[in-house]
Amino acid sequence: MIVVTPAGPADAAAVTLVLAEAFEDDPTLATVVGGPPGPPRRARLRHLFDGIVRSGPLAAGTVDVARPGGSGQVVGAAVWHAPDAAVGLTTQLRHLPAFLRVDGVPGLLRALRVQHVLAGHRPARAHWYLQEIGVTGAARGLGVGAALLDARLAAVDADDAAAYLESSTPRNRRLYRRHGFVETAPVPGLRGAAPVGMWRPPASERAPGVTGPSDAAGTPDAA
């Protein structure tokens, strides 16, 4: 059984480790951190995610962690932003040292550009935003990603709210579709393969039979 709980301050390091592993091959973030897959890229990703997680979502209680039942090990993490939260690196500059450790000023500028492009493509309507979700390699295929989605989307549905994310891989989009997300359009203006926006209408607006949380197997490598 996978147990999902909100992350606390003591979980921050584990969250960054999980996300750095999950996003090591992500085509969008590869343009930010640079270099080939391997320990150096993973280290830069840890700095990136450390700044993202600590600058808002962790304190807001919108970072979720997944652990196998009876285990303290974090094997999955999801970073969400509530509808009224400010999103983007421009709101995270008090953690500038973490972002500068990604790849100095050039890396910071690349990250700002990616965030600007993604933010410009997000729907204007209020929604929950899934910024990152990832699972360790050892735990893939165990339903960790589905459990993370189920936990937060149950609360989203309770508020009859919408949700949105961008996905870089067809494999992950299949899982999101099973959770009620529908593809909108590729996000233009980024180097490499364009991520695809996915929108999940509020429960009151979804077609009959399109439910929210499910027990469908599947684990996203990264959002």
mmCIF file of N, CA and C in Angstrom, residues 43-133:
data_model
loop_
_atom_site.group_PDB
_atom_site.id
_atom_site.type_symbol
_atom_site.label_atom_id
_atom_site.label_comp_id
_atom_site.label_asym_id
_atom_site.label_seq_id
_atom_site.Cartn_x
_atom_site.Cartn_y
_atom_site.Cartn_z
ATOM 1 N N ALA A 43 22.639 16.686 -9.947
ATOM 2 C CA ALA A 43 22.983 17.629 -8.877
ATOM 3 C C ALA A 43 22.399 19.007 -9.173
ATOM 4 N N ARG A 44 22.474 19.443 -10.434
ATOM 5 C CA ARG A 44 21.904 20.743 -10.787
ATOM 6 C C ARG A 44 20.387 20.730 -10.639
ATOM 7 N N LEU A 45 19.767 19.624 -10.983
ATOM 8 C CA LEU A 45 18.319 19.512 -10.805
ATOM 9 C C LEU A 45 17.930 19.587 -9.330
ATOM 10 N N ARG A 46 18.754 19.012 -8.462
ATOM 11 C CA ARG A 46 18.456 19.102 -7.024
ATOM 12 C C ARG A 46 18.428 20.554 -6.563
ATOM 13 N N HIS A 47 19.372 21.363 -7.049
ATOM 14 C CA HIS A 47 19.359 22.778 -6.687
ATOM 15 C C HIS A 47 18.105 23.465 -7.214
ATOM 16 N N LEU A 48 17.739 23.146 -8.448
ATOM 17 C CA LEU A 48 16.551 23.744 -9.043
ATOM 18 C C LEU A 48 15.310 23.416 -8.229
ATOM 19 N N PHE A 49 15.119 22.137 -7.929
ATOM 20 C CA PHE A 49 13.925 21.734 -7.190
ATOM 21 C C PHE A 49 13.955 22.212 -5.745
ATOM 22 N N ASP A 50 15.130 22.324 -5.165
ATOM 23 C CA ASP A 50 15.225 22.842 -3.811
ATOM 24 C C ASP A 50 14.675 24.265 -3.751
ATOM 25 N N GLY A 51 15.063 25.102 -4.726
ATOM 26 C CA GLY A 51 14.540 26.455 -4.757
ATOM 27 C C GLY A 51 13.050 26.497 -4.995
ATOM 28 N N ILE A 52 12.557 25.645 -5.901
ATOM 29 C CA ILE A 52 11.121 25.620 -6.208
ATOM 30 C C ILE A 52 10.304 25.181 -4.998
ATOM 31 N N VAL A 53 10.727 24.098 -4.364
ATOM 32 C CA VAL A 53 9.947 23.518 -3.262
ATOM 33 C C VAL A 53 9.954 24.419 -2.030
ATOM 34 N N ARG A 54 11.116 24.952 -1.684
ATOM 35 C CA ARG A 54 11.231 25.723 -0.449
ATOM 36 C C ARG A 54 10.668 27.133 -0.560
ATOM 37 N N SER A 55 10.459 27.619 -1.766
ATOM 38 C CA SER A 55 10.056 29.008 -1.935
ATOM 39 C C SER A 55 8.558 29.243 -1.838
ATOM 40 N N GLY A 56 7.779 28.233 -1.557
ATOM 41 C CA GLY A 56 6.350 28.462 -1.447
ATOM 42 C C GLY A 56 5.513 27.226 -1.207
ATOM 43 N N PRO A 57 5.549 26.235 -2.115
ATOM 44 C CA PRO A 57 4.642 25.085 -1.977
ATOM 45 C C PRO A 57 4.817 24.298 -0.685
ATOM 46 N N LEU A 58 6.046 24.155 -0.193
ATOM 47 C CA LEU A 58 6.252 23.373 1.030
ATOM 48 C C LEU A 58 5.554 24.040 2.205
ATOM 49 N N ALA A 59 5.734 25.341 2.372
ATOM 50 C CA ALA A 59 5.095 26.054 3.468
ATOM 51 C C ALA A 59 3.577 26.088 3.306
ATOM 52 N N ALA A 60 3.106 26.085 2.065
ATOM 53 C CA ALA A 60 1.664 26.132 1.819
ATOM 54 C C ALA A 60 0.987 24.782 2.013
ATOM 55 N N GLY A 61 1.774 23.724 2.175
ATOM 56 C CA GLY A 61 1.195 22.394 2.363
ATOM 57 C C GLY A 61 0.719 21.755 1.089
ATOM 58 N N THR A 62 1.269 22.188 -0.062
ATOM 59 C CA THR A 62 0.812 21.638 -1.339
ATOM 60 C C THR A 62 1.877 20.781 -2.019
ATOM 61 N N VAL A 63 2.828 20.292 -1.234
ATOM 62 C CA VAL A 63 3.756 19.272 -1.705
ATOM 63 C C VAL A 63 3.366 17.962 -1.048
ATOM 64 N N ASP A 64 3.117 16.943 -1.851
ATOM 65 C CA ASP A 64 2.725 15.629 -1.332
ATOM 66 C C ASP A 64 3.863 14.633 -1.516
ATOM 67 N N VAL A 65 4.014 13.726 -0.558
ATOM 68 C CA VAL A 65 5.022 12.677 -0.660
ATOM 69 C C VAL A 65 4.352 11.320 -0.514
ATOM 70 N N ALA A 66 4.918 10.331 -1.193
ATOM 71 C CA ALA A 66 4.395 8.962 -1.160
ATOM 72 C C ALA A 66 5.441 8.044 -0.564
ATOM 73 N N ARG A 67 4.972 7.166 0.328
ATOM 74 C CA ARG A 67 5.837 6.175 0.958
ATOM 75 C C ARG A 67 5.137 4.823 0.913
ATOM 76 N N PRO A 68 5.895 3.740 0.761
ATOM 77 C CA PRO A 68 5.290 2.420 0.928
ATOM 78 C C PRO A 68 4.800 2.273 2.360
ATOM 79 N N GLY A 69 3.683 1.587 2.535
ATOM 80 C CA GLY A 69 3.143 1.386 3.873
ATOM 81 C C GLY A 69 4.179 0.780 4.802
ATOM 82 N N GLY A 70 4.326 1.378 5.984
ATOM 83 C CA GLY A 70 5.283 0.864 6.950
ATOM 84 C C GLY A 70 6.707 1.297 6.718
ATOM 85 N N SER A 71 6.933 2.154 5.723
ATOM 86 C CA SER A 71 8.291 2.594 5.412
ATOM 87 C C SER A 71 8.377 4.105 5.520
ATOM 88 N N GLY A 72 9.520 4.592 5.954
ATOM 89 C CA GLY A 72 9.714 6.030 6.016
ATOM 90 C C GLY A 72 10.333 6.603 4.769
ATOM 91 N N GLN A 73 10.663 5.765 3.793
ATOM 92 C CA GLN A 73 11.350 6.218 2.590
ATOM 93 C C GLN A 73 10.390 6.893 1.626
ATOM 94 N N VAL A 74 10.743 8.089 1.176
ATOM 95 C CA VAL A 74 9.945 8.798 0.179
ATOM 96 C C VAL A 74 10.287 8.249 -1.204
ATOM 97 N N VAL A 75 9.270 7.737 -1.912
ATOM 98 C CA VAL A 75 9.498 7.161 -3.243
ATOM 99 C C VAL A 75 8.802 7.962 -4.339
ATOM 100 N N GLY A 76 8.040 8.973 -3.955
ATOM 101 C CA GLY A 76 7.368 9.801 -4.944
ATOM 102 C C GLY A 76 7.019 11.143 -4.344
ATOM 103 N N ALA A 77 6.906 12.153 -5.190
ATOM 104 C CA ALA A 77 6.575 13.493 -4.711
ATOM 105 C C ALA A 77 5.823 14.251 -5.794
ATOM 106 N N ALA A 78 4.932 15.132 -5.358
ATOM 107 C CA ALA A 78 4.182 15.978 -6.286
ATOM 108 C C ALA A 78 4.137 17.390 -5.716
ATOM 109 N N VAL A 79 4.415 18.356 -6.576
ATOM 110 C CA VAL A 79 4.409 19.766 -6.183
ATOM 111 C C VAL A 79 3.230 20.455 -6.857
ATOM 112 N N TRP A 80 2.284 20.891 -6.045
ATOM 113 C CA TRP A 80 1.079 21.554 -6.530
ATOM 114 C C TRP A 80 1.084 23.020 -6.111
ATOM 115 N N HIS A 81 0.320 23.836 -6.843
ATOM 116 C CA HIS A 81 0.060 25.212 -6.446
ATOM 117 C C HIS A 81 -1.453 25.406 -6.409
ATOM 118 N N ALA A 82 -1.931 25.984 -5.320
ATOM 119 C CA ALA A 82 -3.352 26.267 -5.191
ATOM 120 C C ALA A 82 -3.763 27.370 -6.158
ATOM 121 N N PRO A 83 -5.063 27.504 -6.426
ATOM 122 C CA PRO A 83 -5.505 28.513 -7.407
ATOM 123 C C PRO A 83 -5.061 29.936 -7.102
ATOM 124 N N ASP A 84 -4.878 30.274 -5.827
ATOM 125 C CA ASP A 84 -4.507 31.643 -5.480
ATOM 126 C C ASP A 84 -3.008 31.818 -5.267
ATOM 127 N N ALA A 85 -2.210 30.784 -5.591
ATOM 128 C CA ALA A 85 -0.761 30.858 -5.369
ATOM 129 C C ALA A 85 -0.072 31.514 -6.557
ATOM 130 N N ALA A 86 0.982 32.260 -6.261
ATOM 131 C CA ALA A 86 1.817 32.824 -7.326
ATOM 132 C C ALA A 86 2.801 31.757 -7.774
ATOM 133 N N VAL A 87 2.941 31.575 -9.086
ATOM 134 C CA VAL A 87 3.809 30.545 -9.637
ATOM 135 C C VAL A 87 4.858 31.190 -10.528
ATOM 136 N N GLY A 88 6.077 30.688 -10.441
ATOM 137 C CA GLY A 88 7.125 31.172 -11.333
ATOM 138 C C GLY A 88 8.376 31.567 -10.571
ATOM 139 N N LEU A 89 9.488 31.508 -11.255
ATOM 140 C CA LEU A 89 10.753 31.815 -10.608
ATOM 141 C C LEU A 89 10.833 33.261 -10.160
ATOM 142 N N THR A 90 10.098 34.155 -10.792
ATOM 143 C CA THR A 90 10.144 35.550 -10.374
ATOM 144 C C THR A 90 9.577 35.738 -8.978
ATOM 145 N N THR A 91 8.774 34.796 -8.492
ATOM 146 C CA THR A 91 8.240 34.873 -7.134
ATOM 147 C C THR A 91 9.138 34.137 -6.147
ATOM 148 N N GLN A 92 10.244 33.584 -6.616
ATOM 149 C CA GLN A 92 11.092 32.728 -5.789
ATOM 150 C C GLN A 92 12.508 33.283 -5.642
ATOM 151 N N LEU A 93 12.687 34.578 -5.865
ATOM 152 C CA LEU A 93 14.032 35.135 -5.929
ATOM 153 C C LEU A 93 14.722 35.179 -4.562
ATOM 154 N N ARG A 94 13.959 35.046 -3.475
ATOM 155 C CA ARG A 94 14.647 34.995 -2.184
ATOM 156 C C ARG A 94 15.467 33.718 -2.048
ATOM 157 N N HIS A 95 15.243 32.762 -2.937
ATOM 158 C CA HIS A 95 16.046 31.540 -2.973
ATOM 159 C C HIS A 95 16.993 31.569 -4.176
ATOM 160 N N LEU A 96 17.418 32.775 -4.526
ATOM 161 C CA LEU A 96 18.286 32.953 -5.686
ATOM 162 C C LEU A 96 19.548 32.094 -5.633
ATOM 163 N N PRO A 97 20.219 31.937 -4.467
ATOM 164 C CA PRO A 97 21.431 31.102 -4.465
ATOM 165 C C PRO A 97 21.197 29.684 -4.974
ATOM 166 N N ALA A 98 20.043 29.085 -4.637
ATOM 167 C CA ALA A 98 19.763 27.732 -5.110
ATOM 168 C C ALA A 98 19.643 27.714 -6.626
ATOM 169 N N PHE A 99 18.970 28.708 -7.187
ATOM 170 C CA PHE A 99 18.801 28.736 -8.635
ATOM 171 C C PHE A 99 20.121 29.035 -9.351
ATOM 172 N N LEU A 100 20.955 29.862 -8.750
ATOM 173 C CA LEU A 100 22.243 30.155 -9.363
ATOM 174 C C LEU A 100 23.149 28.931 -9.386
ATOM 175 N N ARG A 101 22.961 28.014 -8.428
ATOM 176 C CA ARG A 101 23.779 26.798 -8.411
ATOM 177 C C ARG A 101 23.375 25.814 -9.506
ATOM 178 N N VAL A 102 22.257 26.066 -10.157
ATOM 179 C CA VAL A 102 21.855 25.190 -11.264
ATOM 180 C C VAL A 102 22.886 25.271 -12.386
ATOM 181 N N ASP A 103 23.169 26.481 -12.837
ATOM 182 C CA ASP A 103 24.206 26.672 -13.870
ATOM 183 C C ASP A 103 24.560 28.144 -13.952
ATOM 184 N N GLY A 104 24.717 28.788 -12.801
ATOM 185 C CA GLY A 104 25.077 30.190 -12.783
ATOM 186 C C GLY A 104 23.999 31.083 -13.384
ATOM 187 N N VAL A 105 24.392 32.257 -13.795
ATOM 188 C CA VAL A 105 23.445 33.208 -14.380
ATOM 189 C C VAL A 105 22.815 32.667 -15.667
ATOM 190 N N PRO A 106 23.590 32.010 -16.566
ATOM 191 C CA PRO A 106 22.951 31.466 -17.775
ATOM 192 C C PRO A 106 21.821 30.480 -17.445
ATOM 193 N N GLY A 107 22.055 29.612 -16.442
ATOM 194 C CA GLY A 107 21.013 28.661 -16.068
ATOM 195 C C GLY A 107 19.796 29.355 -15.495
ATOM 196 N N LEU A 108 20.024 30.396 -14.680
ATOM 197 C CA LEU A 108 18.907 31.154 -14.123
ATOM 198 C C LEU A 108 18.087 31.793 -15.232
ATOM 199 N N LEU A 109 18.758 32.373 -16.215
ATOM 200 C CA LEU A 109 18.033 33.011 -17.315
ATOM 201 C C LEU A 109 17.247 31.993 -18.132
ATOM 202 N N ARG A 110 17.828 30.802 -18.334
ATOM 203 C CA ARG A 110 17.099 29.766 -19.072
ATOM 204 C C ARG A 110 15.860 29.330 -18.291
ATOM 205 N N ALA A 111 16.017 29.190 -16.969
ATOM 206 C CA ALA A 111 14.882 28.781 -16.143
ATOM 207 C C ALA A 111 13.786 29.836 -16.164
ATOM 208 N N LEU A 112 14.175 31.105 -16.072
ATOM 209 C CA LEU A 112 13.195 32.190 -16.122
ATOM 210 C C LEU A 112 12.437 32.173 -17.446
ATOM 211 N N ARG A 113 13.163 31.902 -18.528
ATOM 212 C CA ARG A 113 12.495 31.885 -19.829
ATOM 213 C C ARG A 113 11.488 30.741 -19.920
ATOM 214 N N VAL A 114 11.877 29.555 -19.457
ATOM 215 C CA VAL A 114 10.962 28.419 -19.507
ATOM 216 C C VAL A 114 9.724 28.704 -18.660
ATOM 217 N N GLN A 115 9.928 29.229 -17.450
ATOM 218 C CA GLN A 115 8.786 29.535 -16.595
ATOM 219 C C GLN A 115 7.888 30.591 -17.229
ATOM 220 N N HIS A 116 8.490 31.575 -17.885
ATOM 221 C CA HIS A 116 7.696 32.623 -18.534
ATOM 222 C C HIS A 116 6.844 32.038 -19.657
ATOM 223 N N VAL A 117 7.429 31.163 -20.455
ATOM 224 C CA VAL A 117 6.677 30.553 -21.558
ATOM 225 C C VAL A 117 5.545 29.691 -21.014
ATOM 226 N N LEU A 118 5.839 28.862 -20.006
ATOM 227 C CA LEU A 118 4.809 27.992 -19.448
ATOM 228 C C LEU A 118 3.680 28.803 -18.814
ATOM 229 N N ALA A 119 4.056 29.848 -18.068
ATOM 230 C CA ALA A 119 3.038 30.673 -17.410
ATOM 231 C C ALA A 119 2.140 31.357 -18.427
ATOM 232 N N GLY A 120 2.721 31.776 -19.539
ATOM 233 C CA GLY A 120 1.927 32.443 -20.560
ATOM 234 C C GLY A 120 0.936 31.532 -21.254
ATOM 235 N N HIS A 121 1.157 30.223 -21.149
ATOM 236 C CA HIS A 121 0.278 29.261 -21.817
ATOM 237 C C HIS A 121 -0.785 28.701 -20.876
ATOM 238 N N ARG A 122 -0.661 28.980 -19.581
ATOM 239 C CA ARG A 122 -1.613 28.418 -18.620
ATOM 240 C C ARG A 122 -2.985 29.061 -18.771
ATOM 241 N N PRO A 123 -4.053 28.299 -18.520
ATOM 242 C CA PRO A 123 -5.402 28.863 -18.632
ATOM 243 C C PRO A 123 -5.607 30.020 -17.655
ATOM 244 N N ALA A 124 -6.414 30.993 -18.083
ATOM 245 C CA ALA A 124 -6.704 32.145 -17.228
ATOM 246 C C ALA A 124 -7.665 31.777 -16.092
ATOM 247 N N ARG A 125 -8.469 30.772 -16.310
ATOM 248 C CA ARG A 125 -9.439 30.368 -15.288
ATOM 249 C C ARG A 125 -8.713 29.797 -14.064
ATOM 250 N N ALA A 126 -9.220 30.067 -12.886
ATOM 251 C CA ALA A 126 -8.611 29.581 -11.643
ATOM 252 C C ALA A 126 -8.504 28.053 -11.668
ATOM 253 N N HIS A 127 -7.369 27.547 -11.182
ATOM 254 C CA HIS A 127 -7.159 26.096 -11.208
ATOM 255 C C HIS A 127 -6.016 25.725 -10.270
ATOM 256 N N TRP A 128 -5.995 24.459 -9.881
ATOM 257 C CA TRP A 128 -4.836 23.872 -9.227
ATOM 258 C C TRP A 128 -3.821 23.538 -10.310
ATOM 259 N N TYR A 129 -2.543 23.792 -10.004
ATOM 260 C CA TYR A 129 -1.490 23.568 -10.996
ATOM 261 C C TYR A 129 -0.514 22.528 -10.481
ATOM 262 N N LEU A 130 -0.376 21.449 -11.234
ATOM 263 C CA LEU A 130 0.610 20.418 -10.899
ATOM 264 C C LEU A 130 1.914 20.794 -11.587
ATOM 265 N N GLN A 131 2.850 21.348 -10.816
ATOM 266 C CA GLN A 131 4.114 21.794 -11.413
ATOM 267 C C GLN A 131 5.071 20.637 -11.658
ATOM 268 N N GLU A 132 5.187 19.742 -10.678
ATOM 269 C CA GLU A 132 6.102 18.614 -10.809
ATOM 270 C C GLU A 132 5.505 17.382 -10.142
ATOM 271 N N ILE A 133 5.747 16.230 -10.724
ATOM 272 C CA ILE A 133 5.429 14.953 -10.078
ATOM 273 C C ILE A 133 6.455 13.937 -10.566
#
